[in-house]
Coordinates of C-alpha atoms and ligand atoms in Angstrom, one line a residue:
M1 CA 67.8 5.7 -66.8
D2 CA 67.7 9.2 -65.3
N3 CA 64.0 9.1 -65.3
E4 CA 64.2 5.6 -63.7
K5 CA 66.2 7.0 -60.7
K6 CA 63.3 9.2 -59.9
I7 CA 61.0 6.3 -59.2
P8 CA 60.9 5.8 -55.4
Y9 CA 61.0 2.5 -53.6
K10 CA 57.5 3.1 -52.5
I11 CA 55.0 5.1 -54.6
Y12 CA 52.3 6.5 -52.3
L13 CA 49.3 8.5 -53.4
E14 CA 48.2 11.6 -51.5
E15 CA 44.9 11.3 -49.7
S16 CA 43.4 13.6 -52.4
E17 CA 44.5 11.2 -55.1
M18 CA 42.7 8.2 -53.6
P19 CA 39.8 6.8 -55.7
Q20 CA 36.4 8.3 -55.0
S21 CA 34.5 5.7 -56.9
W22 CA 34.9 2.0 -57.5
Y23 CA 35.2 0.8 -61.0
N24 CA 32.8 -1.8 -62.3
V25 CA 34.5 -3.7 -65.1
R26 CA 31.3 -5.4 -66.1
A27 CA 30.2 -2.1 -67.7
D28 CA 32.9 -2.5 -70.3
M29 CA 32.5 -6.2 -70.9
K30 CA 30.8 -7.1 -74.2
N31 CA 30.0 -10.6 -72.9
K32 CA 28.6 -10.0 -69.4
P33 CA 29.2 -12.6 -66.7
A34 CA 26.4 -15.1 -66.5
P35 CA 23.7 -14.4 -64.0
L36 CA 23.3 -16.2 -60.7
L37 CA 20.5 -18.8 -60.9
N38 CA 17.9 -20.0 -58.5
P39 CA 19.1 -23.5 -57.6
G40 CA 15.4 -24.8 -57.7
T41 CA 14.0 -23.2 -60.8
H42 CA 17.3 -22.4 -62.7
Q43 CA 15.9 -19.0 -63.4
P44 CA 18.1 -15.9 -62.9
M45 CA 17.9 -14.8 -59.2
T46 CA 15.8 -11.7 -58.9
A47 CA 16.8 -8.8 -56.6
E48 CA 13.9 -9.8 -54.4
E49 CA 15.2 -13.3 -54.0
L50 CA 18.7 -12.2 -53.4
S51 CA 17.6 -9.6 -50.8
G52 CA 16.7 -12.5 -48.4
V53 CA 20.3 -13.4 -48.2
F54 CA 22.3 -10.2 -49.0
C55 CA 21.9 -6.5 -48.0
D56 CA 19.7 -4.5 -50.5
E57 CA 22.4 -2.1 -51.7
L58 CA 24.8 -5.0 -52.3
V59 CA 22.2 -6.8 -54.3
Q60 CA 22.0 -3.8 -56.6
Q61 CA 25.7 -3.8 -57.0
E62 CA 25.7 -7.5 -57.6
L63 CA 23.2 -7.2 -60.4
D64 CA 24.6 -3.9 -62.0
N65 CA 26.3 -4.8 -65.2
D66 CA 26.1 -1.3 -66.6
T67 CA 27.2 1.5 -64.3
P68 CA 31.0 2.0 -64.8
F69 CA 31.7 4.1 -61.7
I70 CA 30.0 3.6 -58.3
P71 CA 30.8 6.3 -55.7
I72 CA 32.5 5.1 -52.6
P73 CA 30.4 6.5 -49.6
Q74 CA 32.3 9.0 -47.5
E75 CA 32.2 6.8 -44.4
I76 CA 34.0 4.0 -46.3
R77 CA 36.5 6.4 -47.8
D78 CA 37.3 7.6 -44.3
F79 CA 37.8 4.0 -43.1
Y80 CA 40.0 3.3 -46.1
K81 CA 42.2 6.2 -45.0
M82 CA 43.2 4.3 -41.9
Y83 CA 45.2 1.9 -43.9
R84 CA 45.1 3.2 -47.5
P85 CA 46.5 4.1 -49.9
S86 CA 48.6 1.0 -49.8
P87 CA 52.1 1.3 -51.2
L88 CA 53.1 0.3 -54.7
V89 CA 56.6 -0.9 -54.1
R90 CA 59.4 -1.1 -56.7
A91 CA 61.1 -4.4 -55.9
Y92 CA 64.6 -3.0 -56.5
C93 CA 66.1 -5.5 -54.1
L94 CA 64.4 -8.5 -55.8
E95 CA 65.4 -7.3 -59.2
E96 CA 69.0 -7.0 -58.0
K97 CA 69.0 -10.4 -56.5
L98 CA 67.6 -11.9 -59.7
Q99 CA 69.9 -9.9 -61.9
T100 CA 67.0 -9.2 -64.2
P101 CA 66.5 -6.3 -66.5
A102 CA 62.7 -6.5 -65.7
K103 CA 61.2 -3.8 -63.5
I104 CA 59.1 -5.4 -60.8
Y105 CA 56.4 -3.6 -58.8
Y106 CA 54.1 -5.0 -56.2
K107 CA 51.0 -3.6 -54.6
F108 CA 51.1 -4.4 -50.9
E109 CA 47.8 -5.0 -49.3
G110 CA 49.1 -6.5 -46.0
N111 CA 49.4 -3.3 -44.0
N112 CA 46.4 -3.7 -41.8
T113 CA 45.6 -6.0 -38.9
S114 CA 43.6 -8.4 -40.9
G115 CA 46.8 -8.8 -43.0
S116 CA 45.1 -8.9 -46.4
H117 CA 43.1 -7.0 -49.0
K118 CA 39.9 -8.5 -47.6
L119 CA 39.2 -5.4 -45.4
N120 CA 38.5 -3.4 -48.6
S121 CA 35.3 -5.3 -49.1
A122 CA 34.5 -6.2 -45.5
I123 CA 34.1 -2.5 -44.6
A124 CA 31.9 -1.9 -47.6
Q125 CA 29.6 -4.9 -46.9
A126 CA 29.4 -4.0 -43.2
Y127 CA 28.6 -0.4 -44.1
Y128 CA 25.6 -1.3 -46.3
A129 CA 24.3 -3.7 -43.6
K130 CA 24.5 -1.0 -41.0
K131 CA 22.9 1.5 -43.4
Q132 CA 20.0 -0.9 -43.9
G133 CA 19.5 -1.0 -40.1
L134 CA 20.5 -4.7 -39.7
K135 CA 21.6 -6.2 -36.4
G136 CA 24.4 -8.2 -37.8
V137 CA 26.0 -10.4 -40.5
T138 CA 27.1 -14.0 -40.8
T139 CA 29.9 -15.4 -42.8
E140 CA 32.3 -18.3 -43.2
T141 CA 36.1 -18.2 -43.0
G142 CA 38.7 -20.7 -44.0
A143 CA 42.2 -19.7 -43.0
G144 CA 40.7 -16.7 -41.2
Q145 CA 41.6 -13.6 -43.1
W146 CA 38.1 -12.8 -44.2
G147 CA 36.6 -13.5 -40.8
T148 CA 39.2 -11.2 -39.3
A149 CA 38.6 -8.4 -41.8
L150 CA 34.8 -8.7 -41.3
S151 CA 35.2 -8.7 -37.5
M152 CA 37.2 -5.5 -37.7
A153 CA 34.7 -3.8 -40.0
C154 CA 31.7 -4.9 -37.8
S155 CA 33.2 -3.8 -34.6
Y156 CA 34.0 -0.4 -36.1
L157 CA 30.4 0.0 -37.1
G158 CA 28.8 -1.7 -34.1
L159 CA 27.3 -4.7 -35.9
D160 CA 27.1 -8.2 -34.6
C161 CA 29.3 -10.7 -36.5
K162 CA 28.9 -14.5 -36.5
V163 CA 31.7 -16.4 -38.2
Y164 CA 31.6 -20.0 -39.2
M165 CA 35.2 -21.1 -39.3
V166 CA 36.2 -24.3 -41.0
K167 CA 36.9 -26.7 -38.1
V168 CA 40.4 -27.7 -39.1
S169 CA 41.4 -24.0 -39.2
Y170 CA 39.6 -23.3 -36.0
E171 CA 41.7 -25.9 -34.3
Q172 CA 45.0 -25.2 -36.1
K173 CA 44.8 -21.4 -36.1
P174 CA 43.8 -20.4 -32.6
F175 CA 45.5 -17.1 -33.0
R176 CA 43.3 -16.0 -35.9
R177 CA 40.3 -17.1 -33.9
E178 CA 41.4 -14.9 -31.0
V179 CA 41.9 -11.9 -33.2
M180 CA 38.3 -12.2 -34.4
R181 CA 37.1 -12.5 -30.8
T182 CA 39.2 -9.5 -29.9
Y183 CA 37.1 -7.6 -32.4
G184 CA 33.9 -9.0 -30.8
A185 CA 32.9 -11.7 -33.3
S186 CA 31.5 -15.0 -32.3
V187 CA 33.4 -17.8 -33.9
V188 CA 31.9 -21.3 -34.4
P189 CA 33.8 -24.3 -35.7
S190 CA 32.1 -25.7 -38.8
P191 CA 30.4 -28.1 -39.2
S192 CA 28.5 -27.3 -36.0
D193 CA 25.4 -28.5 -34.3
T194 CA 24.0 -24.9 -34.4
T195 CA 22.4 -25.4 -37.8
Q196 CA 20.4 -28.0 -39.6
I197 CA 22.9 -28.4 -42.4
G198 CA 25.7 -28.6 -39.9
R199 CA 23.9 -31.4 -38.0
K200 CA 23.2 -33.2 -41.2
I201 CA 26.8 -33.1 -42.4
L202 CA 28.0 -34.2 -38.9
A203 CA 25.7 -37.2 -39.0
E204 CA 26.8 -38.2 -42.5
H205 CA 30.5 -37.5 -42.0
P206 CA 31.3 -37.9 -38.3
G207 CA 34.8 -36.6 -37.6
T208 CA 34.9 -34.3 -40.6
T209 CA 37.2 -31.4 -40.3
G210 CA 34.9 -29.2 -42.5
S211 CA 35.3 -27.3 -45.7
L212 CA 34.6 -23.8 -46.9
G213 CA 31.5 -25.0 -48.9
C214 CA 30.1 -26.4 -45.7
A215 CA 30.8 -23.3 -43.6
I216 CA 29.1 -21.2 -46.3
S217 CA 25.9 -23.3 -46.0
E218 CA 25.8 -22.9 -42.3
A219 CA 26.4 -19.1 -42.4
V220 CA 23.6 -18.7 -45.0
E221 CA 21.2 -20.8 -43.0
V222 CA 21.8 -18.6 -39.9
A223 CA 21.4 -15.4 -41.9
V224 CA 18.1 -16.4 -43.5
S225 CA 16.6 -17.8 -40.4
N226 CA 17.4 -14.9 -38.1
P227 CA 15.6 -11.6 -38.6
G228 CA 17.9 -8.6 -38.9
Y229 CA 20.8 -10.7 -40.3
R230 CA 22.2 -11.1 -43.8
Y231 CA 25.0 -13.2 -45.1
V232 CA 28.2 -11.7 -46.5
L233 CA 30.9 -13.3 -48.6
G234 CA 34.5 -12.3 -49.0
S235 CA 35.3 -13.3 -52.6
V236 CA 33.8 -14.6 -55.8
L237 CA 30.8 -12.3 -56.0
N238 CA 30.6 -9.4 -58.5
Q239 CA 30.1 -6.9 -55.6
V240 CA 33.4 -8.0 -53.9
L241 CA 35.4 -7.5 -57.1
L242 CA 33.8 -4.1 -57.4
H243 CA 35.0 -3.1 -53.9
Q244 CA 38.4 -4.6 -54.6
S245 CA 38.8 -2.3 -57.6
V246 CA 40.2 0.2 -55.2
I247 CA 43.5 -1.9 -55.4
G248 CA 43.7 -1.5 -59.2
L249 CA 42.6 2.1 -59.2
E250 CA 45.3 3.1 -56.8
T251 CA 47.9 1.0 -58.6
K252 CA 47.0 2.7 -61.9
A253 CA 47.1 6.2 -60.4
A254 CA 50.5 5.5 -58.9
L255 CA 51.9 4.1 -62.1
D256 CA 50.4 7.0 -64.1
K257 CA 52.0 9.5 -61.8
Y258 CA 55.4 8.3 -63.0
G259 CA 54.4 7.5 -66.6
I260 CA 54.9 3.8 -66.0
K261 CA 53.1 1.3 -68.3
P262 CA 53.1 -2.3 -67.2
D263 CA 53.5 -5.1 -69.7
M264 CA 52.0 -7.7 -67.4
I265 CA 49.9 -7.8 -64.3
I266 CA 50.0 -10.9 -62.1
G267 CA 47.9 -12.0 -59.2
C268 CA 47.0 -15.0 -57.2
A269 CA 43.5 -16.4 -57.7
G270 CA 41.4 -18.1 -55.0
G271 CA 37.9 -16.9 -55.6
G272 CA 39.3 -14.1 -57.8
S273 CA 38.6 -10.9 -55.7
N274 CA 42.1 -9.5 -55.4
L275 CA 43.0 -10.3 -58.9
G276 CA 39.7 -8.9 -60.2
G277 CA 40.3 -5.7 -58.2
L278 CA 43.9 -5.3 -59.2
I279 CA 43.3 -5.8 -62.9
A280 CA 40.0 -3.9 -63.2
P281 CA 41.1 -0.6 -64.6
F282 CA 43.7 -2.2 -66.8
M283 CA 41.2 -4.7 -68.1
G284 CA 38.8 -1.8 -68.7
E285 CA 41.4 -0.2 -71.0
K286 CA 41.9 -3.5 -72.7
L287 CA 38.2 -4.0 -73.2
R288 CA 37.8 -0.5 -74.6
G289 CA 40.8 -1.1 -77.0
E290 CA 42.9 1.6 -75.4
A291 CA 45.8 -0.5 -74.2
N292 CA 47.0 -4.0 -74.1
Y293 CA 48.4 -5.9 -71.1
R294 CA 49.2 -9.5 -70.3
I295 CA 47.1 -10.5 -67.3
I296 CA 48.0 -13.6 -65.5
A297 CA 46.0 -15.5 -62.8
V298 CA 48.1 -17.8 -60.6
E299 CA 46.5 -20.7 -58.8
P300 CA 47.7 -23.8 -56.9
A301 CA 48.3 -26.9 -58.9
S302 CA 46.4 -28.7 -56.1
C303 CA 43.2 -26.6 -56.7
P304 CA 43.4 -25.7 -60.4
S305 CA 39.9 -24.1 -61.1
F306 CA 41.0 -22.1 -64.2
T307 CA 43.6 -24.4 -65.7
R308 CA 41.8 -27.8 -65.2
G309 CA 38.2 -26.9 -64.3
V310 CA 35.2 -26.6 -66.5
Y311 CA 33.2 -23.4 -67.3
A312 CA 29.7 -24.4 -66.1
Y313 CA 27.0 -23.6 -63.6
D314 CA 27.8 -25.0 -60.2
F315 CA 26.8 -24.7 -56.6
C316 CA 28.8 -22.2 -54.5
D317 CA 28.4 -24.3 -51.4
T318 CA 28.3 -28.0 -50.3
G319 CA 24.8 -27.7 -48.9
M320 CA 23.6 -26.5 -52.3
V321 CA 21.5 -23.7 -50.7
C322 CA 23.3 -20.8 -52.5
P323 CA 22.4 -19.7 -56.0
L324 CA 24.2 -21.4 -58.9
A325 CA 27.0 -19.5 -60.5
K326 CA 28.5 -20.0 -63.9
M327 CA 32.2 -20.2 -63.3
Y328 CA 35.4 -22.2 -63.8
T329 CA 34.9 -24.9 -61.3
L330 CA 36.2 -28.2 -60.0
G331 CA 32.9 -29.2 -58.6
C332 CA 31.4 -28.1 -55.3
D333 CA 32.6 -31.2 -53.3
F334 CA 36.2 -30.7 -54.4
I335 CA 38.6 -30.2 -51.5
P336 CA 42.4 -30.0 -52.1
A337 CA 44.6 -32.8 -50.7
P338 CA 45.2 -32.5 -46.9
N339 CA 48.8 -31.6 -47.4
H340 CA 47.9 -28.5 -49.4
A341 CA 49.0 -25.5 -47.2
G342 CA 48.9 -22.6 -49.6
G343 CA 45.3 -21.4 -49.3
L344 CA 43.3 -20.5 -52.5
R345 CA 41.3 -23.7 -51.9
Y346 CA 37.9 -22.6 -53.2
H347 CA 36.5 -25.0 -55.9
G348 CA 35.1 -22.2 -58.1
M349 CA 36.1 -18.8 -59.5
S350 CA 34.6 -15.3 -59.9
P351 CA 32.0 -15.3 -62.7
V352 CA 33.5 -12.0 -64.0
L353 CA 37.0 -13.5 -64.2
S354 CA 35.6 -16.7 -65.6
Q355 CA 34.0 -14.9 -68.5
L356 CA 37.1 -12.8 -69.1
Y357 CA 39.2 -15.9 -69.1
D358 CA 36.8 -17.7 -71.4
D359 CA 37.0 -14.8 -73.8
G360 CA 40.8 -15.1 -73.9
L361 CA 41.4 -11.7 -72.2
M362 CA 43.5 -13.2 -69.5
E363 CA 45.8 -16.2 -68.9
A364 CA 46.1 -18.6 -66.1
V365 CA 48.9 -20.8 -64.8
S366 CA 49.1 -23.2 -61.9
V367 CA 52.1 -23.7 -59.7
P368 CA 53.1 -26.5 -57.2
Q369 CA 53.3 -25.5 -53.6
T370 CA 56.9 -26.2 -52.9
A371 CA 57.9 -23.8 -55.7
V372 CA 55.5 -21.2 -54.1
F373 CA 57.2 -21.4 -50.7
E374 CA 60.6 -21.3 -52.3
A375 CA 59.6 -18.0 -54.0
A376 CA 58.0 -16.8 -50.7
E377 CA 61.3 -17.3 -48.9
Q378 CA 63.4 -15.7 -51.6
F379 CA 61.1 -12.7 -51.5
A380 CA 61.1 -12.4 -47.7
R381 CA 64.9 -12.4 -47.6
V382 CA 65.4 -9.6 -50.0
E383 CA 62.2 -7.5 -49.7
G384 CA 61.7 -7.9 -46.0
I385 CA 58.0 -8.7 -46.1
L386 CA 56.9 -12.2 -45.0
P387 CA 54.3 -13.0 -47.6
A388 CA 51.1 -15.0 -47.2
P389 CA 51.3 -18.3 -49.0
E390 CA 48.4 -17.2 -51.2
S391 CA 50.3 -14.0 -52.3
S392 CA 53.4 -16.1 -52.9
H393 CA 51.7 -17.8 -55.9
A394 CA 51.9 -14.4 -57.6
I395 CA 55.5 -13.9 -56.4
R396 CA 56.4 -17.2 -58.0
V397 CA 55.2 -16.3 -61.4
A398 CA 56.5 -12.7 -61.2
I399 CA 60.0 -14.2 -60.5
D400 CA 59.6 -16.7 -63.3
E401 CA 58.7 -13.9 -65.7
A402 CA 61.6 -11.8 -64.5
L403 CA 63.9 -14.7 -65.1
K404 CA 62.6 -15.1 -68.6
C405 CA 63.5 -11.4 -69.1
K406 CA 67.0 -12.1 -67.9
E407 CA 67.4 -14.7 -70.7
T408 CA 65.9 -12.5 -73.4
G409 CA 67.3 -9.2 -72.1
E410 CA 63.8 -7.7 -72.3
E411 CA 63.1 -4.8 -69.9
K412 CA 59.5 -5.8 -69.2
T413 CA 57.5 -4.0 -66.5
I414 CA 55.8 -6.5 -64.2
V415 CA 53.2 -5.6 -61.6
F416 CA 52.0 -8.1 -59.1
G417 CA 49.6 -8.1 -56.2
L418 CA 51.1 -8.9 -52.8
T419 CA 47.8 -9.6 -51.1
G420 CA 49.0 -10.1 -47.5
T421 CA 51.3 -11.3 -44.8
G422 CA 51.9 -14.8 -43.7
Y423 CA 52.5 -14.5 -39.9
F424 CA 49.6 -16.9 -39.2
D425 CA 50.9 -19.4 -41.7
M426 CA 54.0 -20.5 -40.0
V427 CA 52.9 -24.1 -39.7
A428 CA 52.9 -24.1 -43.5
Y429 CA 56.3 -22.5 -43.6
E430 CA 57.5 -25.1 -41.0
K431 CA 56.3 -27.9 -43.3
Y432 CA 58.3 -26.4 -46.1
H433 CA 61.4 -25.9 -44.0
D434 CA 61.2 -29.5 -42.6
G435 CA 60.9 -31.0 -46.1
K436 CA 57.4 -32.3 -45.2
M437 CA 55.6 -30.5 -47.9
D438 CA 54.8 -32.4 -51.1
D439 CA 53.3 -31.4 -54.4
Y440 CA 50.3 -33.6 -54.7
I441 CA 48.4 -32.8 -57.9
P442 CA 45.0 -34.3 -58.4
T443 CA 44.7 -36.8 -61.3
D444 CA 42.3 -36.5 -64.2
E445 CA 40.2 -39.3 -62.8
E446 CA 39.8 -37.6 -59.4
L447 CA 38.8 -34.3 -61.1
Q448 CA 36.4 -36.2 -63.3
K449 CA 34.7 -37.7 -60.2
Y450 CA 33.9 -34.2 -58.8
R451 CA 32.9 -32.9 -62.2
A452 CA 30.3 -35.7 -62.6
K453 CA 28.4 -34.0 -59.7
L454 CA 27.8 -30.7 -61.5
P455 CA 24.2 -29.7 -61.6
K456 CA 22.4 -30.9 -64.8
M457 CA 21.3 -27.8 -66.7
D458 CA 18.7 -27.9 -69.4
Ligands
LIG1 C1 41.7 -14.6 -49.3 C2 43.1 -14.3 -49.8 C3 43.4 -14.5 -51.1 C4 42.6 -15.1 -52.1 O1 41.3 -14.6 -52.3 P1 40.9 -13.9 -53.7 O2 39.4 -13.7 -53.5 O3 41.2 -14.9 -54.8 O4 41.7 -12.7 -53.8 C5 44.7 -14.2 -51.5 N1 45.6 -13.7 -50.6 C6 45.3 -13.5 -49.4 C7 46.3 -12.9 -48.4 C8 44.0 -13.7 -48.9 O5 43.7 -13.5 -47.6

């Protein structure tokens, strides 16, 4: 117990203790994630093909399954210093409230204006675009966190940034939109009439409020048809998980400083980038047989890619212009029910995490959204931070695991990722408070319908 007293509420690293390289977990995977395929030929995408869409250096990172450590360029490390290291917080107040013998820690990524971990990859992707001498980048954003992060990174480096924002969010989240514009980005509601695919979707589905898959198609079209532009994506891709490994490396360094060994590591999973980053060094130890951890992905019951999806090649976007990725997927046309307010609404999952999950190296659970908001509120009231709905999926399961410890008396050490803050999600909180939130869960028949549209592979 004496030793325990020495653990501060917040464990910070010194600047000199911050990671100097990203860690590429693929290097330690026996079964590598399946390659991206050309949607026309079904052959693995070559570096040359990918370089029409993505920046050259990012293509190299995307395809590199072998290099374990990739140095973080000095410019990116300097940018990280503006908001990193992020604190690893011992949730003493939550433990007290739950009366659990479990020790709970969370890695808080919400301490920057974009309000989430997404800035870790946004600055890296913008940096490589700048280094290549490009004029700008295009992307999509749903709730707006990624678009905000990318706008911040682009304005810092003097790059043009075009964001296709899912129309319903564009209309419902005007504040996010204005943050992006403050950082100089141009923000277009998607589907729009600025692209061929947008015009096609508008003609086929007049009045549609858009989807992530559709916004991706638009952003890719603009990137490939404008010289000096490339497309960037905020999750799912191998390169994004690589950049996000900074979360896990810092977490591990902070825990090691105090000799703490976690029993389980929990994170929410949308496209898998924060979870992939958080678990990276721990999974590395697990893969190399040096340590064992329970690793738990948490997803919404209304968008259950891991727990009810299939592991198959699928399109990453509605317009079917992107490469095919082998991943746990619900089908590229899947859109969660309109009442779903908790984010994490992408139909697929990172190919790296999909392979690790398929190999039985991690677990996944799905949780209904009212239980997520209940956990969010409980957390906010004792720990102070108002969590993003996405992050609150991890809070829910961390609390559930801590309550199990209360029953068994086990002093397990739980680490979870608190990916961001929820100030722009107050409409969702309002629904919850007003009792207007329900827990619609898709039926097997519905899921089957989307699954039927998976590309036929031979
Ligand atoms: C985008 C986002 C997520 C989900 O994305 P992943 O790629 O699965 O990490 C989770 N939390 C917050 C706050 C986000 O902005």
